[in-house]
Amino acid sequence: MVDRLVHSEANSRRIAYVEQCFGASGQPLNVTGRALVGEGVLTKMCRKKPKPRQFFLFNDILVYGNIVINRKKYNQQHVISLEDVKLEDVQDEGILRYRNETLRNGWKLISPSKSFVVYAATSTEKHQWMSHIKKCVDDLLIKQGKTQNTDNDSPVWVPDSEATLCMHCKKSQFTLINRRHHCRKCGIVVCKDCSSNKWLLPQQASKPLRVCLTCYQGLSHTKATVPVTNTHATDDSSGDSSSDDDEEPANQDVNEENSIPPEGQFQSYE
């Protein structure tokens, strides 16, 4: 089915429209052999709170962005290569609540560059998303003759709201002055003193990132076989804020009051 999509005029029109919705800030998406398999709104668990994001599933990449005007305008485009994507189910037994809203039907999207949890509106929609993503990943790996490894996957960040104390020292309490930081190696929330070192994690960024003391020690012990460099974190410029998570562009009217998307948002083009 995907092969027929690739060569269809409707597929080219859809991809061109996605490019148009992201505007000049997005990267070109209409490349040879690419098909738009499906799209929809999912709730992405961001650092501070869950937020609706528009997702586009292609046969080789997963694209998502902030919703400025539904089905018309998006920004903060992010592109993840499907050959690196793994899925991990999130059981409803560990239901997350936010402002009296219940987040169910979740799963983890894991990759070397970025990992996070998303939630669908219904269990049916969750199954559709997960099955379509898995099929695209499997087909791509077979086509390329590759296998996946998990050695360099980025962690899923622990949300700020789940940590009132540093998860490393278990003593430092977070306040307006004593800020939260995330270890980029394991994802826990730590205080400044427990994340005073940086390490180069090339799958995530081109500059050294903040890591907790435990991960720093582990990375130091393996540096003979892992080509990384380190430097001390002397300020708060480690990029703790995720660009698509917590910072909306200035003068942009983005409505995110309703964190959970309505039902029936997944649209398959297969």
Phi, psi and omega in degrees: 000318180297323179299322178291324178298317184306320186262009182269148177293326179298321178297316179298320179294317180297315180295319178299323180290323176298316176302316181297321181294328178276338178070201185294339182284343180269162179268157178301136183243340185275086180243159182302131176086003183261139178230140173274112186274323181186169180205165178168176180261131174234154174269117180264129177282106182267181186300317185260329182196163176286141182221144177288138178224145176271126180246141176235121179261116173257173181285353179225347181218160171242125183242137174215161181197171177287144178269114176267306173228120187305127179065011180230323184212130178227158173218186182051055183291136175232137183235126180240128178290129183292336182296342181256357188275133172237152179244141178222124184293144173247116184288144179291348177299330178261050186300134178260133177247141178216119180049052178067008175260140180257124180261111178240179172058050183254163172202160179266135170255114187243134177205166179297325185277326183197140177225143182196172179253139175235156180231136175263163181288329182222164178293327178296315179296320177302313180298319179299311180299309185295319181291320179293317179297314181300318180295317179297318179296312181299315180297320181294317180295321178295316181298322182270350181067036183245164172233157181267154168226158184251008187299323187247021179294141176283156182276159169276122183291139170289127180300146180307321186294344182268004182224110173264339176240157174302129183280358177261301183275343180062017183237315186290121180267136183280137178222185176297331180269315179273091189283158174278143173228156178246135171287126182280355178264320183243342174092000182285162179267126185225162177277174183297318182294328181272003176222044186277359180245155175239156178214145179281116175245087192299338178289336183260324184199162181271356178240158179299143183241157182293133177227154179285169184296321180296314180292324179298317179295318179296318178294323180297324181288337182253008186294343179292332182250348179245114184286087178229164176233161181222159175207155181283141179272106183259356179214192182259025185267024183280001178077038181296333179277127178280127189301324182270354187267311193238345184248114175265144179303146180299145177061026180250123182271093181250119182270110180234026181295321179265097187290327184266124183290156177292167182290160173073031184273340181281127179239115180267141178253006179281000000 
